Each structure stands twice: as structure tokens, then as C-alpha cells.
Amino acid sequence: MTDQSTTAESPGPAGAPPGRTKLSPRKKQQISRAVQYVVLVVVAVFLVTRIEWGSLAQNFAKSEVASQMLPDLFTVALLNTIIYSVGGFVFAFLLGLLFALMRLSSVRPYRWIAVVYIEIFRGLPAVLIFLFILFLPLALPGFEVPGGTYGQGILGLTVVGSAYMAETLRAGLQAVPKGQLEAARSLGMSYSRGMISIVIPQAVRIVIPPTTNQFVSLLKDSSLVLFLGVSGEYVELTKFGNDTASTFANATPLLVVGVTYLLVTIPLGYLASRLEKRQMKGR
Amino acid sequence: MTHAIEIRDLHKSFGRLEVLKGIDFSVDPGQVVCVIGPSGSGKSTLLRCVNLLEQPTSGKVILEGVELTDRDVDIDAARRRVGMVFQQFNLFPHMTALQNVMISQRRVLKRGRAEAEKIARDNLEKVGVADKCDSYPIQLSGGQQQRVAIARALAMSPDLMLFDEPTSALDPELVGDVLTVMRKLAEEGMTMLVVTHEMAFARDVADRVVFMDGGVIVEDGPAAQVIGDPQHERTKVFLRRVLDPTHTDNI
Ligand SMILES: Nc1ncnc2c1ncn2[C@@H]1O[C@H](COP(=O)(O)OP(=O)(O)OP(=O)(O)O)[C@@H](O)[C@H]1O
Ligand SMILES: [Mg+2]
């Protein structure tokens, strides 16, 4: 009885207030969509009429300037971007693997060292790390990063990437079922042999999608090489774009460089999500 | 004669939970011993202590006269002589069946490629999956995976094989293939220690059956006796329930 009285007192949300025409949910949806289109058209009309397209094109899409960038855009700048980021990625991966293994080690000091390293370098802005590298020769007189400018850029990206890589690889190593190492050990393999032949290859497969994304973010971070004061044959995309833009007092190079980044990053991002989907299916 | 395995007063605790409470038993060369018992009685733990996948808390594990629990023993070398087959197969998913059977021959025994491949193919043929050499584990049925796992262990030419419920994860119609392979191994004289719920297999193939309950061995004797005419009440109750699942006695 109490049930009935309460329901009777409070009209449900569907209950129409008397004396007013009610819109069906479908009608409401139609109206809402129409409003959204109207807003879109108004903004578009505003932009088209108010922006000075001529000067915008002169500044951001001047084909004479763009054509001046070839072929160096690809043969120098993009190539260097790839050298810095692939180099950084390879070393970040190796260093990350080392720290991931230390993080999972049964030797306690190793675990501490790994935790401290990971926490420090995950917490610092990438720019700061590059500035540290720039000032390294002051702190350590006589010290030089091997590999010159390339070495410095790659070192910076290695440090930036390795802490994240360590965490990703640790998750990957932990995702390999315990039975795998046990099976390896029961076949007479040592711990390290079992890790090298059985566990690490599987962990690497597991982390391919996230590391592809990390490669994309290292590729973007390679623009920080700018802070190392590189020049000439060592410039990468961003520095190249910046320099060319200054030379011509025109922003077109920045747009061109931006598009060049996207030519690489969008397919890679797409690849990463494809790999991820395939892995989900395989499980 | 030295035992293939001898276990003396073996104890194993996980934290405060004592799982094995003083196990004594031995297996002679060529013997097939089945271990039966209710879930949680410590059967897997016992098996895993035999090849030191689990470090015993105290007691001795002696393999062919060599005390494995001695700190100076090269445990990797000792494990080469003991093959192990797991309930969940534990094949290496990133390798084909053939590679699964070759990897430890190559890396541990340092056999040449040609020799390792020949031994691998022979063993895969022996367990009846010769046609699956190039398949990855995910492409194989459970029964096929388990037989590859057996071949993988056999390729190391072990003196002794441990089986931990090798058919428990299989669909019923696939159990027979695996048991047939194990029967054949037993007939060839392989020393085997088998944890199983397959009572028919235990009765027909085992020389001895060991019944475990609550971390101790309750009964240990010839298969026909332990299964056909158990002496202890706990064994009787367990067998009644296993042989007739509708029986609802508490164990
Ligand atoms: N690594 C571990 N850490 C903590 N407890 C464990 C561990 N391994 C096993 N145990 C516990 O030890 C007891 C015995 O486990 P064990 O796997 O040996 O039993 P079992 O006889 O093989 O059972 P089942 O028939 O279910 O396989 C269980 O209570 C289990 O929870
Ligand atoms: Mg078990």
C-alpha cells in the first residue's frame, strides 16, 4: 500500500504537465541538431568574411617560400629528426629494459635505484633535461658527450624516454604469465636464459603498441634539440622550420614542417592502434 | 639401488600456511607413481618441490643420489634430468611447436641445429603431432598443446618425468590422446610421478598410488590396493566421491 501512495504522489519524469504541448524526444533531437548546424554556419561565415585570407595565405602558405625548403626539408631536416628520435628510442628502450629488470630484481638496492631514476626522470620537463645536457660540459669540465651534436640530442631523448619505457616494459614483463619462466626453468634454463629467450620476447610483443606511441612522442620531443643550439647539417624539422621562417620573415615554413611531422606521426599512431586491436583479438 | 627420487621429511610453508607437513616417500627407477588427493592437499606443491620450482622450507629432496636441497648443487643442471608437464601446458606462445621443442636443446644442451631439429621431430612424431611442427600453440587444440609440451620435456632426455594434472584443463574428448602418450611412456620404462584425477589411469598404469590429504601422505601402496581396497577412512571417502561424483560426503 505505501508503495502505491508514493508513486501516485510523485509524477514520473515522463508525466506531462497539463496544459502544455509536449515535444517528443525525437522532435527535441531534431531541434538540437538544427541549432548545432546553425552555429556552425554562423562561425564559418564569420571566419570567411572577417579573416583576411590574402594576407593569411601570404604568411602561412606562400608557395615560393615552401619551394625554397626543398630538398633540405627531407634530406636534412626530416632525416635528422628521424636520426635523433630513432637513436633516442633505441637507447631509451635498452636503458628502460635495464631499469625495468632492476625494478623487478630480488636485490633490493637495485629496486631502489630503479625507482629513484624512474620517479626523477618521469617528473622532469623534457626541456629541462635538454638544458641540463647543454650545461653538462660546465658541470663536468673536459667531458664531452660521445657522438657530438647527434650524441647530445640522442642522449637527451634517451633520458626523456627511458623512464617511461622502463614503466611500460615492467608492465609488459609482469603481463607474461609466471608459468612461462617456470616452464623455461623446468627445462634446465637459468634465470637469465629464461628471461632472454622466453620472457623478454613476449614482453616486447605485448608492449609494441604502447612503445609505438612512445616513439611518436619522442619524435615530437626531438624538436627540443633546438635548445642545444644545433645548426647547419644537424638541424631537425622544428629548428629548420624556425630558421627558414626567420630568413624569409614568413610563417610558411612552420606550416610545412608541421605537415611533415603529421606525415609521420599520424600513420604511426594509426599503426599503433591497429597493433593494439590485433593484440586484443589474439588474447 | 639409489632411488630416482627420495624425499625426506619435506616441509613447505607459504607464510604462515603450512602446506606440506613432513612428506617421506621415494620413487624407484622405472616406476610410475600417481599422487591423488583432494584440492588444496598440496599435490602440486609437492611436485614443484621435487624440481625446486618451490624452495622447500625444510627436509631433503634427493634426485638420483644427489641432494638438490644442498646449496652447492647446480640446480639448472639437475633440472635437465627432470621433465615437467604442467596443467596449463605453458608452451612458449611466440614459437612454433618445433621451436618449442628445440629451444632448450639448443640453449641448454648446446645441441647443433640439425641434431636438435631431428630430436624434436622424432619426439613430436612420438606424441602424434608430427604434422603440427610449424603451428603456433594458439593454433593447436588443448590435447595437441599438451602433447607438444610432453615432447618438449622428452627432448631433453630426462631420467624422470613429473606431470601435474596434465589432463585437467582438457575437453573430455581430448583426454584420451594425452593419456595414451603417457601410457606409452610408462611402458617404455620412463620413471614418472603423476598428479592426476584420472582414477582409471592410476589403477591401470601406476605401480604405486599415493593418497595425500592436508599436507601429509595418508596412504601409499600398490595401485590396486590403494584404489581397490583403501585402508584409511579418508582415502575411502575421497575415492567414493571421485568415483561417484553424485556422492556428497564431506571430505
Ligand atoms: N605460491 C603460493 N603462495 C601461497 N599459497 C600457496 C601457493 N601455492 C599454493 N598455495 C596454497 O597451498 C595449498 C596447496 O596448494 P596445491 O596447489 O599444492 O594443492 P593441490 O593439491 O595441487 O590442489 P589442486 O588439486 O586444486 O591442484 C593451497 O591452499 C594453496 O592455496
Ligand atoms: Mg594442483
Coordinates of C-alpha atoms and ligand atoms in Angstrom, one line a residue:
Chain A
M1 CA 0.0 0.0 0.0
T2 CA 2.7 2.5 0.9
D3 CA 4.4 1.7 -2.4
Q4 CA 1.4 2.8 -4.3
S5 CA 0.8 6.0 -2.4
T6 CA 4.4 7.2 -3.0
T7 CA 4.3 6.5 -6.7
A8 CA 1.0 8.3 -7.0
E9 CA 2.3 11.4 -5.3
S10 CA 5.4 12.0 -7.4
P11 CA 4.7 12.3 -11.1
G12 CA 7.4 10.4 -13.1
P13 CA 9.6 12.4 -15.4
A14 CA 7.6 11.2 -18.3
G15 CA 4.4 12.6 -16.9
A16 CA 3.4 15.6 -19.0
P17 CA 2.4 18.8 -17.1
P18 CA -1.1 19.5 -18.1
G19 CA -2.0 22.4 -20.4
R20 CA 1.3 22.5 -22.3
T21 CA 2.1 20.8 -25.7
K22 CA 4.9 18.4 -25.1
L23 CA 7.8 17.7 -27.6
S24 CA 8.6 14.2 -28.3
P25 CA 12.2 13.1 -27.6
R26 CA 12.7 12.7 -31.3
K27 CA 11.5 16.2 -32.1
K28 CA 13.8 17.6 -29.4
Q29 CA 16.7 15.8 -31.0
Q30 CA 15.9 17.3 -34.4
I31 CA 15.8 20.8 -33.0
S32 CA 19.1 20.4 -31.1
R33 CA 20.8 19.2 -34.3
A34 CA 19.4 22.1 -36.3
V35 CA 20.7 24.5 -33.7
Q36 CA 24.2 22.9 -33.9
Y37 CA 24.2 23.3 -37.7
V38 CA 23.2 27.0 -37.5
V39 CA 26.0 27.7 -35.0
L40 CA 28.5 26.0 -37.4
V41 CA 27.3 28.0 -40.4
V42 CA 27.4 31.3 -38.4
V43 CA 31.0 30.7 -37.3
A44 CA 32.1 29.6 -40.8
V45 CA 30.5 32.7 -42.4
F46 CA 32.2 34.9 -39.7
L47 CA 35.6 33.4 -40.4
V48 CA 35.3 33.6 -44.1
T49 CA 34.2 37.2 -44.1
R50 CA 36.3 38.6 -41.3
I51 CA 39.7 36.9 -41.9
E52 CA 41.9 38.5 -44.4
W53 CA 42.6 35.4 -46.4
G54 CA 45.0 37.0 -48.7
S55 CA 47.5 38.0 -46.1
L56 CA 47.0 34.8 -44.2
A57 CA 47.9 32.8 -47.4
Q58 CA 50.9 35.2 -47.9
N59 CA 52.1 34.4 -44.4
F60 CA 51.3 30.8 -44.0
A61 CA 51.1 29.2 -47.4
K62 CA 53.4 31.1 -49.7
S63 CA 54.4 28.6 -52.3
E64 CA 57.6 30.4 -53.3
V65 CA 58.9 30.1 -49.7
A66 CA 57.7 26.5 -49.5
S67 CA 59.5 25.5 -52.6
Q68 CA 62.7 27.1 -51.2
M69 CA 62.6 24.4 -48.4
L70 CA 63.1 21.6 -50.8
P71 CA 65.0 19.3 -50.8
D72 CA 66.6 20.1 -47.4
L73 CA 63.2 19.6 -45.7
F74 CA 63.5 15.9 -46.4
T75 CA 67.2 15.2 -47.0
V76 CA 68.4 17.1 -43.9
A77 CA 65.6 18.1 -41.5
L78 CA 63.3 15.1 -41.6
L79 CA 66.3 12.8 -41.8
N80 CA 67.8 14.4 -38.7
T81 CA 64.5 14.2 -36.9
I82 CA 64.4 10.5 -37.6
I83 CA 68.1 10.0 -36.6
Y84 CA 67.5 11.8 -33.3
S85 CA 64.3 10.0 -32.5
V86 CA 65.3 6.5 -33.6
G87 CA 68.6 6.9 -31.8
G88 CA 66.9 8.1 -28.7
F89 CA 64.3 5.4 -29.0
V90 CA 66.8 2.6 -29.3
F91 CA 68.8 3.7 -26.3
A92 CA 65.7 4.6 -24.3
F93 CA 64.4 1.1 -24.9
L94 CA 67.7 -0.6 -23.8
L95 CA 68.0 1.7 -20.8
G96 CA 64.3 1.2 -20.0
L97 CA 64.7 -2.5 -20.2
L98 CA 67.6 -2.4 -17.8
F99 CA 65.7 -0.3 -15.3
A100 CA 62.5 -2.5 -15.7
L101 CA 64.6 -5.6 -14.9
M102 CA 66.2 -3.8 -11.9
R103 CA 62.8 -2.7 -10.7
L104 CA 61.7 -6.4 -10.7
S105 CA 65.0 -7.6 -9.2
S106 CA 65.1 -9.5 -6.0
V107 CA 68.1 -7.4 -5.0
R108 CA 66.6 -4.6 -3.0
P109 CA 69.2 -1.8 -3.8
Y110 CA 68.6 -2.4 -7.5
R111 CA 64.9 -1.9 -7.0
W112 CA 65.5 1.4 -5.1
I113 CA 67.9 2.7 -7.8
A114 CA 65.4 1.9 -10.5
V115 CA 62.5 3.6 -8.6
V116 CA 64.5 6.7 -7.9
Y117 CA 65.6 7.0 -11.5
I118 CA 62.1 6.4 -12.9
E119 CA 60.5 8.9 -10.5
I120 CA 63.1 11.6 -11.2
F121 CA 63.0 11.5 -14.9
R122 CA 59.3 10.9 -15.3
G123 CA 58.8 14.0 -13.2
L124 CA 61.0 16.5 -15.0
P125 CA 60.0 18.6 -18.0
A126 CA 61.8 17.4 -21.2
V127 CA 63.1 21.0 -21.9
L128 CA 64.9 21.0 -18.5
I129 CA 66.6 17.7 -19.3
F130 CA 67.9 19.2 -22.6
L131 CA 69.1 22.3 -20.8
F132 CA 71.0 20.1 -18.3
I133 CA 72.7 18.4 -21.2
L134 CA 73.6 21.8 -22.7
F135 CA 75.3 22.8 -19.5
L136 CA 76.9 19.4 -18.8
P137 CA 80.3 20.5 -20.1
L138 CA 80.3 23.2 -17.5
A139 CA 79.5 20.8 -14.7
L140 CA 82.0 18.2 -15.8
P141 CA 84.9 20.1 -17.4
G142 CA 86.6 18.0 -20.1
F143 CA 83.5 15.8 -20.5
E144 CA 82.0 15.5 -23.9
V145 CA 79.0 13.5 -25.0
P146 CA 80.2 10.9 -27.5
G147 CA 78.8 11.5 -31.0
G148 CA 78.9 15.2 -30.9
T149 CA 75.6 17.0 -31.6
Y150 CA 73.9 13.8 -32.6
G151 CA 75.1 12.3 -29.4
Q152 CA 73.8 15.1 -27.3
G153 CA 70.3 15.1 -28.9
I154 CA 70.1 11.3 -28.7
L155 CA 71.2 11.4 -25.0
G156 CA 68.5 13.9 -24.2
L157 CA 65.8 11.8 -25.9
T158 CA 67.2 8.7 -24.2
V159 CA 66.9 10.2 -20.8
V160 CA 63.4 11.7 -21.6
G161 CA 62.2 8.3 -22.9
S162 CA 63.8 5.7 -20.7
A163 CA 61.8 6.3 -17.6
Y164 CA 58.5 5.9 -19.4
M165 CA 59.9 3.0 -21.3
A166 CA 61.0 1.3 -18.0
E167 CA 57.5 1.5 -16.7
T168 CA 55.9 0.2 -19.9
L169 CA 58.4 -2.7 -20.1
R170 CA 57.9 -3.5 -16.4
A171 CA 54.1 -3.8 -17.1
G172 CA 54.9 -6.0 -20.1
L173 CA 57.2 -8.3 -18.2
Q174 CA 54.7 -8.7 -15.5
A175 CA 52.0 -9.5 -18.0
V176 CA 53.9 -12.6 -19.1
P177 CA 52.4 -15.5 -17.1
K178 CA 54.6 -16.9 -14.4
G179 CA 54.3 -20.4 -15.9
Q180 CA 56.4 -19.3 -18.8
L181 CA 59.5 -18.8 -16.7
E182 CA 58.7 -21.9 -14.7
A183 CA 58.5 -23.9 -17.9
A184 CA 61.8 -22.5 -19.0
R185 CA 63.4 -23.3 -15.7
S186 CA 62.0 -26.8 -15.6
L187 CA 63.8 -27.3 -19.0
G188 CA 67.1 -26.5 -17.3
M189 CA 67.4 -22.9 -18.4
S190 CA 69.0 -20.5 -16.0
Y191 CA 67.0 -17.4 -14.8
S192 CA 68.8 -15.1 -17.3
R193 CA 68.5 -17.6 -20.2
G194 CA 64.8 -17.9 -19.5
M195 CA 64.3 -14.2 -19.4
I196 CA 66.3 -13.6 -22.6
S197 CA 64.8 -16.4 -24.7
I198 CA 61.3 -16.7 -23.2
V199 CA 60.0 -13.8 -21.1
I200 CA 61.5 -10.7 -22.7
P201 CA 60.5 -11.6 -26.3
Q202 CA 56.9 -12.0 -25.1
A203 CA 57.0 -8.8 -23.0
V204 CA 58.3 -6.9 -26.0
R205 CA 55.5 -8.2 -28.2
I206 CA 53.0 -7.0 -25.5
V207 CA 54.4 -3.5 -25.3
I208 CA 54.7 -2.9 -29.1
P209 CA 51.6 -0.8 -29.3
P210 CA 52.4 1.5 -26.3
T211 CA 56.0 1.8 -27.4
T212 CA 54.9 2.9 -30.8
N213 CA 53.0 5.7 -29.1
Q214 CA 56.1 6.5 -27.1
F215 CA 58.1 6.7 -30.3
V216 CA 55.7 9.2 -31.6
S217 CA 56.1 11.3 -28.5
L218 CA 59.9 11.0 -28.7
L219 CA 59.6 12.2 -32.3
K220 CA 57.8 15.3 -31.2
D221 CA 60.2 15.8 -28.3
S222 CA 63.1 15.7 -30.8
S223 CA 62.1 19.3 -31.6
L224 CA 63.8 20.2 -28.2
V225 CA 67.1 19.6 -29.9
L226 CA 66.5 23.3 -30.7
F227 CA 67.7 24.1 -27.2
L228 CA 71.1 22.5 -27.9
G229 CA 71.9 25.3 -30.3
V230 CA 72.3 23.0 -33.3
S231 CA 73.0 24.4 -36.7
G232 CA 73.9 23.5 -40.3
E233 CA 73.8 19.8 -41.1
Y234 CA 72.4 18.9 -37.7
V235 CA 69.1 20.8 -37.7
E236 CA 65.9 18.8 -37.4
L237 CA 62.5 19.8 -38.5
T238 CA 61.5 22.3 -35.9
K239 CA 64.8 24.2 -35.9
F240 CA 64.8 24.0 -39.7
G241 CA 61.3 25.5 -39.9
N242 CA 62.2 28.2 -37.4
D243 CA 65.4 29.2 -39.2
T244 CA 63.7 29.3 -42.6
A245 CA 60.8 31.3 -41.2
S246 CA 63.3 33.9 -39.9
T247 CA 65.2 34.0 -43.1
F248 CA 62.1 34.8 -45.2
A249 CA 60.2 36.6 -42.4
N250 CA 57.3 34.4 -43.2
A251 CA 55.5 31.6 -41.3
T252 CA 55.0 29.2 -44.2
P253 CA 58.0 27.0 -43.2
L254 CA 56.3 26.3 -39.9
L255 CA 53.2 25.1 -41.6
V256 CA 55.2 23.0 -44.0
V257 CA 57.2 21.5 -41.1
G258 CA 54.0 20.8 -39.2
V259 CA 52.6 18.9 -42.1
T260 CA 55.8 16.9 -42.4
Y261 CA 55.5 15.8 -38.7
L262 CA 52.0 14.7 -39.3
L263 CA 53.0 12.7 -42.4
V264 CA 55.0 10.6 -39.9
T265 CA 53.0 10.7 -36.7
I266 CA 49.5 10.1 -38.0
P267 CA 50.4 6.8 -39.8
L268 CA 52.4 5.7 -36.8
G269 CA 49.5 6.4 -34.4
Y270 CA 47.2 4.5 -36.8
L271 CA 49.6 1.6 -36.8
A272 CA 49.8 1.6 -33.0
S273 CA 46.0 1.4 -32.7
R274 CA 45.9 -1.4 -35.3
L275 CA 48.5 -3.4 -33.5
E276 CA 46.7 -2.9 -30.3
K277 CA 43.4 -4.1 -31.7
R278 CA 45.1 -7.1 -33.2
Q279 CA 46.6 -8.0 -29.9
M280 CA 43.3 -7.7 -28.1
K281 CA 41.9 -10.2 -30.6
G282 CA 44.8 -12.6 -30.2
R283 CA 44.2 -12.9 -26.5
Chain B
M1 CA 70.0 -49.2 -5.5
T2 CA 69.6 -45.5 -5.5
H3 CA 66.1 -44.1 -5.8
A4 CA 65.2 -42.0 -8.7
I5 CA 63.7 -39.5 -6.2
E6 CA 63.8 -39.7 -2.5
I7 CA 62.0 -37.2 -0.3
R8 CA 62.7 -37.0 3.4
D9 CA 60.7 -35.1 6.0
L10 CA 59.7 -32.4 3.5
H11 CA 58.0 -29.3 4.8
K12 CA 56.8 -26.3 2.9
S13 CA 55.1 -23.2 4.2
F14 CA 53.7 -20.2 2.4
G15 CA 54.0 -17.5 5.0
R16 CA 52.1 -19.0 8.0
L17 CA 50.2 -21.6 5.9
E18 CA 51.9 -24.9 6.2
V19 CA 51.1 -26.8 3.0
L20 CA 53.4 -29.8 3.3
K21 CA 53.7 -31.2 6.8
G22 CA 56.5 -33.8 6.6
I23 CA 56.5 -35.9 3.4
D24 CA 58.5 -39.1 3.1
F25 CA 58.5 -41.2 0.0
S26 CA 60.6 -42.4 -2.9
V27 CA 60.2 -43.4 -6.5
D28 CA 62.4 -46.1 -8.0
P29 CA 63.8 -46.0 -11.5
G30 CA 61.2 -47.2 -14.0
Q31 CA 58.3 -46.8 -11.5
V32 CA 55.1 -44.9 -12.2
V33 CA 53.7 -43.3 -9.1
C34 CA 50.4 -41.5 -9.1
V35 CA 49.6 -38.9 -6.5
I36 CA 45.9 -38.4 -5.8
G37 CA 44.1 -36.3 -3.2
P38 CA 41.5 -33.5 -2.7
S39 CA 42.1 -30.0 -4.0
G40 CA 44.4 -28.0 -1.8
S41 CA 46.1 -31.0 -0.2
G42 CA 49.5 -30.0 -1.5
K43 CA 50.0 -32.2 -4.5
S44 CA 51.2 -29.5 -6.9
T45 CA 53.4 -28.1 -4.2
L46 CA 55.0 -31.5 -3.6
L47 CA 55.7 -31.9 -7.3
R48 CA 57.1 -28.4 -7.6
C49 CA 59.4 -29.1 -4.6
V50 CA 60.8 -32.1 -6.5
N51 CA 62.4 -29.9 -9.1
L52 CA 62.8 -26.9 -6.8
L53 CA 60.4 -24.6 -8.6
E54 CA 59.3 -24.2 -5.0
Q55 CA 62.1 -23.9 -2.3
P56 CA 61.2 -26.4 0.5
T57 CA 61.1 -24.9 4.0
S58 CA 62.9 -27.9 5.4
G59 CA 63.7 -31.5 4.5
K60 CA 65.6 -33.2 1.7
V61 CA 64.9 -33.8 -1.9
I62 CA 67.4 -36.4 -3.3
L63 CA 67.5 -36.9 -7.1
E64 CA 69.4 -40.0 -8.2
G65 CA 71.6 -39.8 -5.1
V66 CA 72.3 -36.0 -5.4
E67 CA 70.8 -33.8 -2.7
L68 CA 69.1 -31.0 -4.5
T69 CA 68.3 -29.1 -1.3
D70 CA 72.1 -28.8 -0.8
R71 CA 73.0 -25.2 -1.5
D72 CA 76.1 -26.1 -3.6
V73 CA 74.2 -28.2 -6.1
D74 CA 73.9 -26.8 -9.7
I75 CA 70.1 -26.7 -9.8
D76 CA 69.9 -25.9 -13.5
A77 CA 71.9 -29.0 -14.3
A78 CA 69.8 -31.1 -12.0
R79 CA 66.5 -29.8 -13.6
R80 CA 67.7 -31.0 -17.0
R81 CA 67.2 -34.6 -15.8
V82 CA 63.7 -33.9 -14.7
G83 CA 61.0 -33.1 -17.3
M84 CA 57.8 -31.4 -16.1
V85 CA 54.4 -31.2 -17.7
F86 CA 52.0 -28.5 -16.4
Q87 CA 48.2 -28.4 -16.2
Q88 CA 48.2 -25.3 -18.3
F89 CA 50.7 -26.6 -20.8
N90 CA 52.9 -23.5 -20.6
L91 CA 54.0 -23.7 -24.2
F92 CA 56.0 -20.7 -25.4
P93 CA 53.4 -18.8 -27.5
H94 CA 55.9 -16.9 -29.6
M95 CA 57.4 -20.1 -31.0
T96 CA 56.2 -22.9 -33.3
A97 CA 55.7 -26.4 -31.9
L98 CA 59.1 -27.3 -33.4
Q99 CA 60.8 -24.3 -31.9
N100 CA 59.3 -25.0 -28.6
V101 CA 60.9 -28.5 -28.6
M102 CA 64.2 -27.2 -29.9
I103 CA 64.9 -24.1 -27.8
S104 CA 66.2 -25.7 -24.7
Q105 CA 68.1 -28.4 -26.6
R106 CA 69.9 -25.6 -28.4
R107 CA 70.3 -23.2 -25.5
V108 CA 70.9 -25.6 -22.6
L109 CA 72.3 -28.8 -24.1
K110 CA 74.1 -26.8 -26.9
R111 CA 73.0 -29.3 -29.5
G112 CA 73.6 -28.3 -33.1
R113 CA 70.6 -27.2 -35.1
A114 CA 70.3 -30.3 -37.3
E115 CA 70.6 -32.6 -34.3
A116 CA 68.1 -30.6 -32.2
E117 CA 65.7 -30.5 -35.1
K118 CA 65.9 -34.2 -35.7
I119 CA 65.3 -35.0 -32.0
A120 CA 62.4 -32.5 -31.9
R121 CA 60.7 -34.1 -34.9
D122 CA 61.2 -37.6 -33.5
N123 CA 59.6 -36.6 -30.3
L124 CA 56.7 -34.7 -31.9
E125 CA 56.1 -37.8 -34.0
K126 CA 56.2 -40.0 -30.9
V127 CA 53.4 -38.0 -29.3
G128 CA 51.4 -37.9 -32.5
V129 CA 51.7 -34.3 -33.6
A130 CA 54.3 -34.6 -36.3
D131 CA 52.1 -32.7 -38.7
K132 CA 51.9 -29.7 -36.4
C133 CA 55.6 -28.8 -36.4
D134 CA 55.1 -25.4 -37.9
S135 CA 51.9 -24.4 -35.9
Y136 CA 51.9 -21.9 -33.1
P137 CA 50.4 -23.0 -29.8
I138 CA 47.4 -20.8 -30.3
Q139 CA 46.6 -22.8 -33.5
L140 CA 46.6 -26.2 -31.6
S141 CA 43.9 -27.9 -29.6
G142 CA 44.5 -28.4 -25.9
G143 CA 45.3 -32.0 -26.4
Q144 CA 47.8 -31.2 -29.1
Q145 CA 49.4 -28.5 -27.0
Q146 CA 49.8 -30.8 -24.1
R147 CA 51.4 -33.4 -26.3
V148 CA 53.8 -30.8 -27.7
A149 CA 54.6 -29.9 -24.1
I150 CA 55.4 -33.6 -23.4
A151 CA 57.6 -33.8 -26.5
R152 CA 59.4 -30.6 -25.3
A153 CA 60.2 -32.3 -22.0
L154 CA 61.2 -35.6 -23.6
A155 CA 63.6 -33.9 -26.0
M156 CA 65.9 -33.1 -23.0
S157 CA 66.2 -36.9 -22.5
P158 CA 65.1 -36.7 -18.8
D159 CA 65.5 -39.6 -16.4
L160 CA 62.3 -38.7 -14.7
M161 CA 59.0 -37.0 -15.7
L162 CA 56.7 -35.0 -13.5
F163 CA 53.1 -34.5 -14.5
D164 CA 50.8 -32.1 -12.7
E165 CA 47.2 -32.8 -13.7
P166 CA 48.2 -33.0 -17.3
T167 CA 44.6 -33.6 -18.5
S168 CA 42.6 -31.4 -16.1
A169 CA 42.5 -28.4 -18.5
L170 CA 41.4 -30.5 -21.5
D171 CA 38.0 -31.1 -23.0
P172 CA 36.9 -34.6 -22.2
E173 CA 37.3 -35.9 -25.7
L174 CA 40.9 -34.8 -25.8
V175 CA 41.9 -36.5 -22.6
G176 CA 42.4 -39.9 -24.2
D177 CA 45.1 -38.8 -26.6
V178 CA 47.3 -37.4 -23.8
L179 CA 46.8 -40.4 -21.6
T180 CA 47.7 -42.8 -24.4
V181 CA 51.0 -41.0 -24.8
M182 CA 51.6 -41.2 -21.1
R183 CA 50.8 -44.9 -21.1
K184 CA 53.3 -45.5 -23.9
L185 CA 55.9 -43.6 -21.9
A186 CA 55.2 -45.8 -18.9
E187 CA 55.5 -48.9 -21.0
E188 CA 58.9 -47.8 -22.3
G189 CA 60.1 -47.7 -18.7
M190 CA 60.1 -43.9 -18.0
T191 CA 60.1 -43.0 -14.4
M192 CA 57.0 -41.0 -13.8
L193 CA 55.5 -39.1 -10.9
V194 CA 51.9 -38.1 -11.9
V195 CA 49.4 -36.0 -10.0
T196 CA 46.0 -36.9 -11.5
H197 CA 42.3 -37.3 -11.0
E198 CA 42.1 -40.0 -13.7
M199 CA 41.5 -43.0 -11.5
A200 CA 41.3 -45.4 -14.3
F201 CA 44.8 -44.3 -15.5
A202 CA 46.2 -44.6 -12.0
R203 CA 44.7 -48.1 -11.5
D204 CA 45.9 -49.4 -14.8
V205 CA 49.3 -47.7 -15.3
A206 CA 50.7 -46.8 -11.9
D207 CA 52.9 -49.2 -9.9
R208 CA 52.0 -47.2 -6.8
V209 CA 49.4 -44.7 -5.7
V210 CA 50.0 -42.1 -3.1
F211 CA 47.0 -40.5 -1.4
M212 CA 47.6 -37.1 0.1
D213 CA 45.4 -35.1 2.3
G214 CA 46.0 -32.0 4.4
G215 CA 49.7 -31.9 3.5
V216 CA 50.6 -35.4 4.6
I217 CA 50.7 -38.8 2.9
V218 CA 47.8 -40.7 4.2
E219 CA 48.2 -43.9 2.2
D220 CA 50.9 -45.2 -0.1
G221 CA 50.8 -48.6 -1.7
P222 CA 50.2 -50.7 -4.9
A223 CA 47.7 -49.1 -7.2
A224 CA 45.2 -52.0 -7.0
Q225 CA 45.3 -51.8 -3.2
V226 CA 45.0 -48.0 -2.6
I227 CA 42.3 -47.6 -5.2
G228 CA 40.6 -51.0 -5.0
D229 CA 40.9 -51.7 -1.3
P230 CA 41.9 -48.5 0.6
Q231 CA 42.8 -48.9 4.3
H232 CA 42.2 -45.5 5.6
E233 CA 38.8 -43.9 6.1
R234 CA 39.9 -40.6 4.4
T235 CA 41.0 -42.4 1.3
K236 CA 37.7 -44.3 1.2
V237 CA 35.7 -41.2 1.4
F238 CA 37.8 -39.4 -1.2
L239 CA 37.6 -42.3 -3.6
R240 CA 33.9 -42.7 -3.1
R241 CA 33.4 -39.1 -4.1
V242 CA 35.8 -39.2 -7.1
L243 CA 34.4 -42.4 -8.5
D244 CA 30.8 -41.4 -7.9
P245 CA 30.5 -37.6 -8.2
T246 CA 26.9 -37.6 -7.1
H247 CA 28.1 -38.7 -3.7
T248 CA 28.0 -35.7 -1.4
D249 CA 30.0 -36.9 1.7
N250 CA 32.1 -34.1 3.2
I251 CA 35.8 -34.7 3.0
Ligands
LIG1 N1 52.6 -19.6 -4.1 C1 51.7 -19.8 -3.1 N2 51.5 -18.9 -2.2 C2 50.6 -19.1 -1.2 N3 49.9 -20.2 -1.1 C3 50.0 -21.2 -2.0 C4 50.9 -21.0 -3.1 N4 50.9 -22.2 -3.8 C5 50.0 -23.0 -3.2 N5 49.5 -22.4 -2.1 C6 48.4 -22.9 -1.2 O1 48.9 -24.2 -0.8 C7 47.8 -25.1 -0.7 C8 48.1 -26.3 -1.5 O2 48.2 -26.0 -2.9 P1 48.5 -27.0 -4.0 O3 48.4 -26.3 -5.3 O4 49.7 -27.8 -3.7 O5 47.2 -28.0 -3.9 P2 46.8 -29.2 -4.9 O6 46.7 -30.4 -4.1 O7 47.7 -29.2 -6.1 O8 45.3 -28.8 -5.3 P3 44.6 -28.9 -6.7 O9 44.1 -30.3 -6.8 O10 43.5 -27.9 -6.6 O11 45.6 -28.5 -7.7 C9 46.6 -24.4 -1.2 O12 45.9 -24.0 0.0 C10 47.1 -23.2 -1.9 O13 46.3 -22.1 -1.7
MG2 MG 47.4 -28.7 -8.1

